[in-house]
Amino acid sequence: MSAQSQSPTVRTFTAGAAPQAPIGIFDSGLGGLSVLRAVRAQLPDEAILYVADSLYAPYGERDDDFIADRTLAIGEWLMGQGAKALVVACNTATAQSIALVREKLPIPLIGVEPGIKPAALQSKSRVAGVLATQATLRSARFQGLLERYAADCRFLCQPGHGLVQAVERCDVGSAELRALLRSYLEPMLDAGADTLVLGCTHYPFLDAAIRDIVGDRLALIDTSVAIARQLERVLAQHGLRTAPGAGALLPRFYSTDDGLHQQQLAASLLRIEAAVEQVRIPSRRTAGPDSRAA
Ligand code: DGL
């Protein structure tokens, strides 16, 4: 299971967050909405604040310091909005900066990691593919996952160049996207893979396009449900579950760009009709006027 928490010891937080406070969820962009979907299904009474850092997506081709800087700035911003816990719904940000953010933020933190362990457990052919960002694949944390859990299973690691950008423009099925996916997946099939780890939270939105190419030859590993369950456990450990009965609230959506694609994707794929508020969340590396070039 790839979700992680403060375990093994339960840290006590004294920041004073109340159980009825919202959960903060953040991603470089729209991918974390696949985690939000699972969290809403698992914890329907919890209020959620979601930040998409779409102005700076994709993170996967940024340097490590940039990713850490943005992750910390957005975590602090969400805390400032009253978040009682933070879900870093981004494999890339988790891989690069979860340790730093955990040190700095006095609220429970859940990160996401590619599902190497479940893939190694379930692959019969002992060959599995991993699609993730370049930054995730090069991280020490990901290499550690392979060392710990791959066992005798061979993992074919493929950077998903272009896939995050496609989802960010709400493209989950164009001919260009399918051709790109085919170029990543066919070599895995040729090598005998029977399992595919979706190592980026944007990729579950491509599941239909992936299925069209691979049929049922690859079992898809998406860890969003495991993350939602882990979040539930962590909230309970800290006495931070909201009282039941509040009912399904609409999440509050924020974006660092105009939020139009976020609104469109949430409506079409999650059936959530909610406005998106544009916010400015400066960080050390983005405070200047030419922040896009940072
Ligand atoms: N959803 C992010 C992840 O899980 C995408 C990272 C990016 O922006 O490249 O890694």
mmCIF file of C-alpha atoms and ligand atoms in Angstrom:
data_model
loop_
_atom_site.group_PDB
_atom_site.id
_atom_site.type_symbol
_atom_site.label_atom_id
_atom_site.label_comp_id
_atom_site.label_asym_id
_atom_site.label_seq_id
_atom_site.Cartn_x
_atom_site.Cartn_y
_atom_site.Cartn_z
ATOM 1 C CA MET A 1 0.000 0.000 0.000
ATOM 2 C CA SER A 2 1.568 3.256 -1.007
ATOM 3 C CA ALA A 3 -0.140 5.807 1.176
ATOM 4 C CA GLN A 4 2.010 6.961 4.022
ATOM 5 C CA SER A 5 1.491 8.831 7.251
ATOM 6 C CA GLN A 6 3.264 9.810 10.408
ATOM 7 C CA SER A 7 3.663 6.134 11.317
ATOM 8 C CA PRO A 8 5.186 4.240 12.999
ATOM 9 C CA THR A 9 4.796 6.542 15.994
ATOM 10 C CA VAL A 10 1.815 8.839 16.193
ATOM 11 C CA ARG A 11 3.007 12.417 16.494
ATOM 12 C CA THR A 12 0.893 14.669 18.664
ATOM 13 C CA PHE A 13 -0.082 17.937 17.041
ATOM 14 C CA THR A 14 -0.811 20.974 19.121
ATOM 15 C CA ALA A 15 -1.787 23.437 16.416
ATOM 16 C CA GLY A 16 -5.344 23.299 17.703
ATOM 17 C CA ALA A 17 -7.150 22.195 14.549
ATOM 18 C CA ALA A 18 -10.726 21.168 15.270
ATOM 19 C CA PRO A 19 -12.345 17.977 13.929
ATOM 20 C CA GLN A 20 -14.800 20.042 11.906
ATOM 21 C CA ALA A 21 -11.932 21.848 10.131
ATOM 22 C CA PRO A 22 -11.383 20.951 6.460
ATOM 23 C CA ILE A 23 -8.839 18.587 4.950
ATOM 24 C CA GLY A 24 -6.379 20.261 2.566
ATOM 25 C CA ILE A 25 -5.569 18.405 -0.646
ATOM 26 C CA PHE A 26 -3.031 19.664 -3.127
ATOM 27 C CA ASP A 27 -1.464 18.684 -6.430
ATOM 28 C CA SER A 28 0.625 20.371 -9.101
ATOM 29 C CA GLY A 29 -2.622 20.551 -11.028
ATOM 30 C CA LEU A 30 -5.736 18.516 -11.717
ATOM 31 C CA GLY A 31 -4.371 15.025 -10.966
ATOM 32 C CA GLY A 32 -5.098 15.274 -7.257
ATOM 33 C CA LEU A 33 -8.796 15.351 -8.179
ATOM 34 C CA SER A 34 -8.481 11.554 -8.607
ATOM 35 C CA VAL A 35 -7.456 11.423 -4.937
ATOM 36 C CA LEU A 36 -10.187 13.879 -3.959
ATOM 37 C CA ARG A 37 -12.728 11.565 -5.632
ATOM 38 C CA ALA A 38 -11.592 8.660 -3.434
ATOM 39 C CA VAL A 39 -11.485 10.812 -0.283
ATOM 40 C CA ARG A 40 -15.042 12.029 -0.852
ATOM 41 C CA ALA A 41 -16.230 8.454 -1.349
ATOM 42 C CA GLN A 42 -14.477 7.279 1.831
ATOM 43 C CA LEU A 43 -15.123 10.339 4.029
ATOM 44 C CA PRO A 44 -18.309 11.975 2.732
ATOM 45 C CA ASP A 45 -18.784 14.190 5.781
ATOM 46 C CA GLU A 46 -15.381 15.832 5.635
ATOM 47 C CA ALA A 47 -14.984 19.341 4.224
ATOM 48 C CA ILE A 48 -12.224 19.609 1.629
ATOM 49 C CA LEU A 49 -10.085 22.453 0.322
ATOM 50 C CA TYR A 50 -8.350 21.567 -2.959
ATOM 51 C CA VAL A 51 -5.488 23.561 -4.466
ATOM 52 C CA ALA A 52 -4.329 22.953 -8.036
ATOM 53 C CA ASP A 53 -0.981 24.622 -8.687
ATOM 54 C CA SER A 54 -1.772 24.603 -12.402
ATOM 55 C CA LEU A 55 0.187 27.784 -13.084
ATOM 56 C CA TYR A 56 3.359 25.819 -12.323
ATOM 57 C CA ALA A 57 2.365 22.366 -13.615
ATOM 58 C CA PRO A 58 3.904 20.083 -14.608
ATOM 59 C CA TYR A 59 6.205 19.643 -11.611
ATOM 60 C CA GLY A 60 7.713 16.505 -13.121
ATOM 61 C CA GLU A 61 10.097 18.429 -15.289
ATOM 62 C CA ARG A 62 11.059 20.985 -12.604
ATOM 63 C CA ASP A 63 14.111 20.805 -10.366
ATOM 64 C CA ASP A 64 13.870 19.341 -6.874
ATOM 65 C CA ASP A 65 14.234 22.677 -5.080
ATOM 66 C CA PHE A 66 11.386 24.233 -7.061
ATOM 67 C CA ILE A 67 9.062 21.353 -6.203
ATOM 68 C CA ALA A 68 9.947 21.485 -2.496
ATOM 69 C CA ASP A 69 9.438 25.236 -2.446
ATOM 70 C CA ARG A 70 5.963 25.059 -4.001
ATOM 71 C CA THR A 71 4.906 22.124 -1.824
ATOM 72 C CA LEU A 72 5.846 23.963 1.339
ATOM 73 C CA ALA A 73 4.232 27.245 0.243
ATOM 74 C CA ILE A 74 0.936 25.538 -0.630
ATOM 75 C CA GLY A 75 0.975 23.439 2.545
ATOM 76 C CA GLU A 76 1.441 26.610 4.598
ATOM 77 C CA TRP A 77 -1.306 28.369 2.649
ATOM 78 C CA LEU A 78 -3.741 25.517 3.267
ATOM 79 C CA MET A 79 -2.862 25.563 6.967
ATOM 80 C CA GLY A 80 -3.545 29.281 6.930
ATOM 81 C CA GLN A 81 -7.020 28.468 5.552
ATOM 82 C CA GLY A 82 -7.560 26.218 8.594
ATOM 83 C CA ALA A 83 -6.734 22.767 7.154
ATOM 84 C CA LYS A 84 -6.489 20.135 9.904
ATOM 85 C CA ALA A 85 -4.505 17.681 7.761
ATOM 86 C CA LEU A 86 -2.749 17.820 4.408
ATOM 87 C CA VAL A 87 -2.865 15.299 1.571
ATOM 88 C CA VAL A 88 0.010 15.842 -0.856
ATOM 89 C CA ALA A 89 -1.901 14.249 -3.749
ATOM 90 C CA CYS A 90 1.122 14.368 -6.019
ATOM 91 C CA ASN A 91 3.678 11.580 -6.358
ATOM 92 C CA THR A 92 6.282 14.042 -7.591
ATOM 93 C CA ALA A 93 5.899 16.446 -4.655
ATOM 94 C CA THR A 94 5.833 13.537 -2.206
ATOM 95 C CA ALA A 95 8.970 12.023 -3.696
ATOM 96 C CA GLN A 96 10.881 15.281 -3.610
ATOM 97 C CA SER A 97 9.694 17.031 -0.509
ATOM 98 C CA ILE A 98 7.534 15.112 1.936
ATOM 99 C CA ALA A 99 10.325 14.865 4.512
ATOM 100 C CA LEU A 100 10.934 18.619 4.437
ATOM 101 C CA VAL A 101 7.246 19.495 4.578
ATOM 102 C CA ARG A 102 6.696 17.029 7.407
ATOM 103 C CA GLU A 103 9.416 18.778 9.397
ATOM 104 C CA LYS A 104 7.900 22.220 8.857
ATOM 105 C CA LEU A 105 4.137 21.744 9.076
ATOM 106 C CA PRO A 106 2.542 20.919 12.420
ATOM 107 C CA ILE A 107 -0.441 19.007 10.993
ATOM 108 C CA PRO A 108 -0.807 15.356 9.955
ATOM 109 C CA LEU A 109 0.444 14.742 6.455
ATOM 110 C CA ILE A 110 -0.366 12.036 3.919
ATOM 111 C CA GLY A 111 1.712 11.598 0.792
ATOM 112 C CA VAL A 112 1.284 9.361 -2.242
ATOM 113 C CA GLU A 113 3.753 6.948 -3.767
ATOM 114 C CA PRO A 114 3.631 4.679 -6.835
ATOM 115 C CA GLY A 115 2.103 1.303 -5.962
ATOM 116 C CA ILE A 116 5.266 -0.779 -6.358
ATOM 117 C CA LYS A 117 4.362 -3.009 -3.443
ATOM 118 C CA PRO A 118 0.879 -4.023 -4.647
ATOM 119 C CA ALA A 119 2.194 -4.476 -8.187
ATOM 120 C CA ALA A 120 4.993 -6.791 -7.016
ATOM 121 C CA LEU A 121 2.479 -8.719 -4.948
ATOM 122 C CA GLN A 122 0.028 -9.280 -7.766
ATOM 123 C CA SER A 123 2.092 -9.589 -10.963
ATOM 124 C CA LYS A 124 2.070 -13.149 -12.243
ATOM 125 C CA SER A 125 4.426 -12.613 -15.167
ATOM 126 C CA ARG A 126 6.881 -10.851 -12.775
ATOM 127 C CA VAL A 127 7.139 -7.956 -15.208
ATOM 128 C CA ALA A 128 5.349 -4.707 -14.408
ATOM 129 C CA GLY A 129 5.336 -1.276 -15.996
ATOM 130 C CA VAL A 130 5.497 2.010 -14.093
ATOM 131 C CA LEU A 131 4.328 5.268 -15.640
ATOM 132 C CA ALA A 132 5.388 8.261 -13.545
ATOM 133 C CA THR A 133 7.001 11.642 -13.962
ATOM 134 C CA GLN A 134 10.692 11.990 -14.603
ATOM 135 C CA ALA A 135 11.161 13.645 -11.188
ATOM 136 C CA THR A 136 9.410 10.784 -9.387
ATOM 137 C CA LEU A 137 11.426 8.132 -11.199
ATOM 138 C CA ARG A 138 14.768 9.804 -10.491
ATOM 139 C CA SER A 139 14.001 10.351 -6.783
ATOM 140 C CA ALA A 140 15.808 8.472 -4.031
ATOM 141 C CA ARG A 141 12.424 7.729 -2.516
ATOM 142 C CA PHE A 142 11.249 5.866 -5.615
ATOM 143 C CA GLN A 143 14.531 3.938 -5.847
ATOM 144 C CA GLY A 144 14.021 3.013 -2.197
ATOM 145 C CA LEU A 145 10.528 1.685 -3.002
ATOM 146 C CA LEU A 146 11.972 -0.542 -5.734
ATOM 147 C CA GLU A 147 14.699 -1.818 -3.414
ATOM 148 C CA ARG A 148 12.203 -2.560 -0.658
ATOM 149 C CA TYR A 149 9.318 -4.084 -2.579
ATOM 150 C CA ALA A 150 10.245 -5.124 -6.131
ATOM 151 C CA ALA A 151 11.649 -8.487 -5.005
ATOM 152 C CA ASP A 152 11.938 -10.701 -8.116
ATOM 153 C CA CYS A 153 9.545 -8.543 -10.145
ATOM 154 C CA ARG A 154 11.114 -6.536 -13.000
ATOM 155 C CA PHE A 155 9.800 -2.975 -13.224
ATOM 156 C CA LEU A 156 9.908 -1.152 -16.562
ATOM 157 C CA CYS A 157 9.975 2.530 -15.620
ATOM 158 C CA GLN A 158 8.663 4.908 -18.253
ATOM 159 C CA PRO A 159 8.484 8.693 -17.798
ATOM 160 C CA GLY A 160 5.052 9.825 -18.946
ATOM 161 C CA HIS A 161 6.255 12.922 -20.829
ATOM 162 C CA GLY A 162 3.289 14.893 -22.121
ATOM 163 C CA LEU A 163 0.584 13.076 -20.157
ATOM 164 C CA VAL A 164 0.224 15.598 -17.316
ATOM 165 C CA GLN A 165 0.053 18.409 -19.878
ATOM 166 C CA ALA A 166 -2.746 16.561 -21.711
ATOM 167 C CA VAL A 167 -4.860 16.119 -18.575
ATOM 168 C CA GLU A 168 -4.201 19.765 -17.634
ATOM 169 C CA ARG A 169 -5.883 20.774 -20.916
ATOM 170 C CA CYS A 170 -8.702 18.304 -20.196
ATOM 171 C CA ASP A 171 -7.548 15.991 -22.976
ATOM 172 C CA VAL A 172 -8.209 12.450 -21.819
ATOM 173 C CA GLY A 173 -8.804 10.807 -25.180
ATOM 174 C CA SER A 174 -7.514 12.652 -28.275
ATOM 175 C CA ALA A 175 -5.769 10.794 -31.112
ATOM 176 C CA GLU A 176 -2.435 12.458 -30.164
ATOM 177 C CA LEU A 177 -2.787 11.391 -26.559
ATOM 178 C CA ARG A 178 -3.637 7.809 -27.562
ATOM 179 C CA ALA A 179 -0.592 7.673 -29.833
ATOM 180 C CA LEU A 180 1.606 8.906 -26.976
ATOM 181 C CA LEU A 181 0.149 6.337 -24.599
ATOM 182 C CA ARG A 182 0.617 3.591 -27.165
ATOM 183 C CA SER A 183 4.306 4.500 -27.487
ATOM 184 C CA TYR A 184 4.708 4.040 -23.721
ATOM 185 C CA LEU A 185 2.550 0.942 -23.269
ATOM 186 C CA GLU A 186 3.315 -1.255 -26.256
ATOM 187 C CA PRO A 187 6.966 -1.841 -25.242
ATOM 188 C CA MET A 188 5.700 -2.917 -21.811
ATOM 189 C CA LEU A 189 3.292 -5.391 -23.379
ATOM 190 C CA ASP A 190 6.044 -6.660 -25.689
ATOM 191 C CA ALA A 191 8.262 -7.239 -22.637
ATOM 192 C CA GLY A 192 5.576 -9.392 -21.012
ATOM 193 C CA ALA A 193 4.199 -6.949 -18.423
ATOM 194 C CA ASP A 194 0.853 -7.880 -16.882
ATOM 195 C CA THR A 195 0.575 -4.972 -14.431
ATOM 196 C CA LEU A 196 0.829 -1.199 -14.788
ATOM 197 C CA VAL A 197 1.495 1.167 -11.900
ATOM 198 C CA LEU A 198 -0.140 4.561 -12.421
ATOM 199 C CA GLY A 199 2.571 6.487 -10.588
ATOM 200 C CA CYS A 200 1.095 9.950 -11.074
ATOM 201 C CA THR A 201 -2.275 11.126 -9.817
ATOM 202 C CA HIS A 202 -3.126 12.588 -13.228
ATOM 203 C CA TYR A 203 -3.037 9.169 -14.897
ATOM 204 C CA PRO A 204 -6.205 7.590 -13.445
ATOM 205 C CA PHE A 205 -8.077 10.080 -15.635
ATOM 206 C CA LEU A 206 -6.520 8.307 -18.635
ATOM 207 C CA ASP A 207 -7.807 4.890 -17.594
ATOM 208 C CA ALA A 208 -10.338 4.598 -20.446
ATOM 209 C CA ALA A 209 -7.708 5.528 -23.062
ATOM 210 C CA ILE A 210 -5.244 3.082 -21.485
ATOM 211 C CA ARG A 211 -7.871 0.335 -21.429
ATOM 212 C CA ASP A 212 -8.597 0.886 -25.126
ATOM 213 C CA ILE A 213 -4.942 0.137 -25.860
ATOM 214 C CA VAL A 214 -4.151 -2.663 -23.419
ATOM 215 C CA GLY A 215 -7.568 -4.260 -22.932
ATOM 216 C CA ASP A 216 -7.291 -6.481 -19.886
ATOM 217 C CA ARG A 217 -3.672 -7.479 -20.542
ATOM 218 C CA LEU A 218 -2.488 -5.041 -17.854
ATOM 219 C CA ALA A 219 -3.946 -4.725 -14.352
ATOM 220 C CA LEU A 220 -3.926 -1.032 -13.450
ATOM 221 C CA ILE A 221 -2.636 -0.062 -9.991
ATOM 222 C CA ASP A 222 -4.096 3.202 -8.733
ATOM 223 C CA THR A 223 -3.557 3.917 -5.042
ATOM 224 C CA SER A 224 -6.178 6.619 -4.483
ATOM 225 C CA VAL A 225 -8.515 4.363 -2.485
ATOM 226 C CA ALA A 226 -5.607 3.235 -0.263
ATOM 227 C CA ILE A 227 -4.714 6.884 0.324
ATOM 228 C CA ALA A 228 -8.272 7.740 1.351
ATOM 229 C CA ARG A 229 -8.281 4.841 3.815
ATOM 230 C CA GLN A 230 -4.932 5.906 5.207
ATOM 231 C CA LEU A 231 -6.264 9.434 5.636
ATOM 232 C CA GLU A 232 -9.232 8.068 7.550
ATOM 233 C CA ARG A 233 -6.908 6.145 9.897
ATOM 234 C CA VAL A 234 -4.642 9.138 10.472
ATOM 235 C CA LEU A 235 -7.560 11.468 11.235
ATOM 236 C CA ALA A 236 -8.951 8.918 13.694
ATOM 237 C CA GLN A 237 -5.548 8.501 15.392
ATOM 238 C CA HIS A 238 -5.427 12.245 15.979
ATOM 239 C CA GLY A 239 -9.053 12.649 17.034
ATOM 240 C CA LEU A 240 -9.673 14.725 13.921
ATOM 241 C CA ARG A 241 -12.661 12.946 12.295
ATOM 242 C CA THR A 242 -15.571 15.289 11.851
ATOM 243 C CA ALA A 243 -18.894 14.370 13.429
ATOM 244 C CA PRO A 244 -21.017 12.264 11.046
ATOM 245 C CA GLY A 245 -24.139 13.692 9.538
ATOM 246 C CA ALA A 246 -22.746 16.894 8.093
ATOM 247 C CA GLY A 247 -23.536 15.469 4.647
ATOM 248 C CA ALA A 248 -21.710 15.706 1.370
ATOM 249 C CA LEU A 249 -20.326 19.206 1.157
ATOM 250 C CA LEU A 250 -19.028 20.571 -2.088
ATOM 251 C CA PRO A 251 -15.246 20.892 -1.977
ATOM 252 C CA ARG A 252 -13.778 24.392 -2.127
ATOM 253 C CA PHE A 253 -11.638 24.585 -5.220
ATOM 254 C CA TYR A 254 -8.647 26.896 -5.646
ATOM 255 C CA SER A 255 -6.258 27.259 -8.532
ATOM 256 C CA THR A 256 -3.125 29.278 -9.191
ATOM 257 C CA ASP A 257 -4.281 29.733 -12.811
ATOM 258 C CA ASP A 258 -7.701 30.791 -14.033
ATOM 259 C CA GLY A 259 -9.218 27.478 -12.907
ATOM 260 C CA LEU A 260 -11.297 26.961 -16.071
ATOM 261 C CA HIS A 261 -9.909 23.513 -16.845
ATOM 262 C CA GLN A 262 -10.275 22.495 -13.212
ATOM 263 C CA GLN A 263 -13.937 23.441 -13.300
ATOM 264 C CA GLN A 264 -14.400 21.567 -16.585
ATOM 265 C CA LEU A 265 -12.632 18.370 -15.446
ATOM 266 C CA ALA A 266 -14.390 18.317 -12.066
ATOM 267 C CA ALA A 267 -17.749 18.678 -13.812
ATOM 268 C CA SER A 268 -17.139 16.125 -16.553
ATOM 269 C CA LEU A 269 -15.223 13.417 -14.682
ATOM 270 C CA LEU A 270 -16.268 13.905 -11.041
ATOM 271 C CA ARG A 271 -19.734 15.367 -11.578
ATOM 272 C CA ILE A 272 -18.870 18.190 -9.196
ATOM 273 C CA GLU A 273 -20.200 21.566 -10.249
ATOM 274 C CA ALA A 274 -18.244 24.051 -8.168
ATOM 275 C CA ALA A 275 -16.650 27.393 -8.816
ATOM 276 C CA VAL A 276 -12.863 27.645 -8.726
ATOM 277 C CA GLU A 277 -11.281 30.581 -6.954
ATOM 278 C CA GLN A 278 -8.048 31.861 -8.434
ATOM 279 C CA VAL A 279 -5.409 32.399 -5.756
ATOM 280 C CA ARG A 280 -1.856 33.699 -5.661
ATOM 281 C CA ILE A 281 0.435 31.580 -3.534
ATOM 282 C CA PRO A 282 3.938 32.990 -3.853
ATOM 283 C CA SER A 283 6.954 30.979 -2.827
ATOM 284 C CA ARG A 284 10.664 31.701 -2.628
ATOM 285 C CA ARG A 285 11.133 30.663 -6.271
ATOM 286 C CA THR A 286 7.974 32.257 -7.690
ATOM 287 C CA ALA A 287 7.738 35.579 -5.868
ATOM 288 C CA GLY A 288 9.227 37.589 -8.781
ATOM 289 C CA PRO A 289 7.300 38.917 -11.789
ATOM 290 C CA ASP A 290 8.873 36.384 -14.180
ATOM 291 C CA SER A 291 7.830 33.452 -12.059
ATOM 292 C CA ARG A 292 6.922 31.169 -14.960
ATOM 293 C CA ALA A 293 10.596 31.019 -15.893
ATOM 294 C CA ALA A 294 11.640 30.073 -12.352
HETATM 295 N N1 DGL B 1 -0.063 14.595 -10.283
HETATM 296 C C1 DGL B 1 1.362 14.757 -10.190
HETATM 297 C C2 DGL B 1 2.007 13.460 -9.691
HETATM 298 O O1 DGL B 1 1.335 12.635 -9.109
HETATM 299 C C3 DGL B 1 1.891 15.291 -11.483
HETATM 300 C C4 DGL B 1 3.224 15.903 -11.368
HETATM 301 C C5 DGL B 1 3.521 16.914 -12.442
HETATM 302 O O2 DGL B 1 2.957 17.992 -12.386
HETATM 303 O O3 DGL B 1 4.363 16.615 -13.300
HETATM 304 O O4 DGL B 1 3.198 13.265 -9.814
#
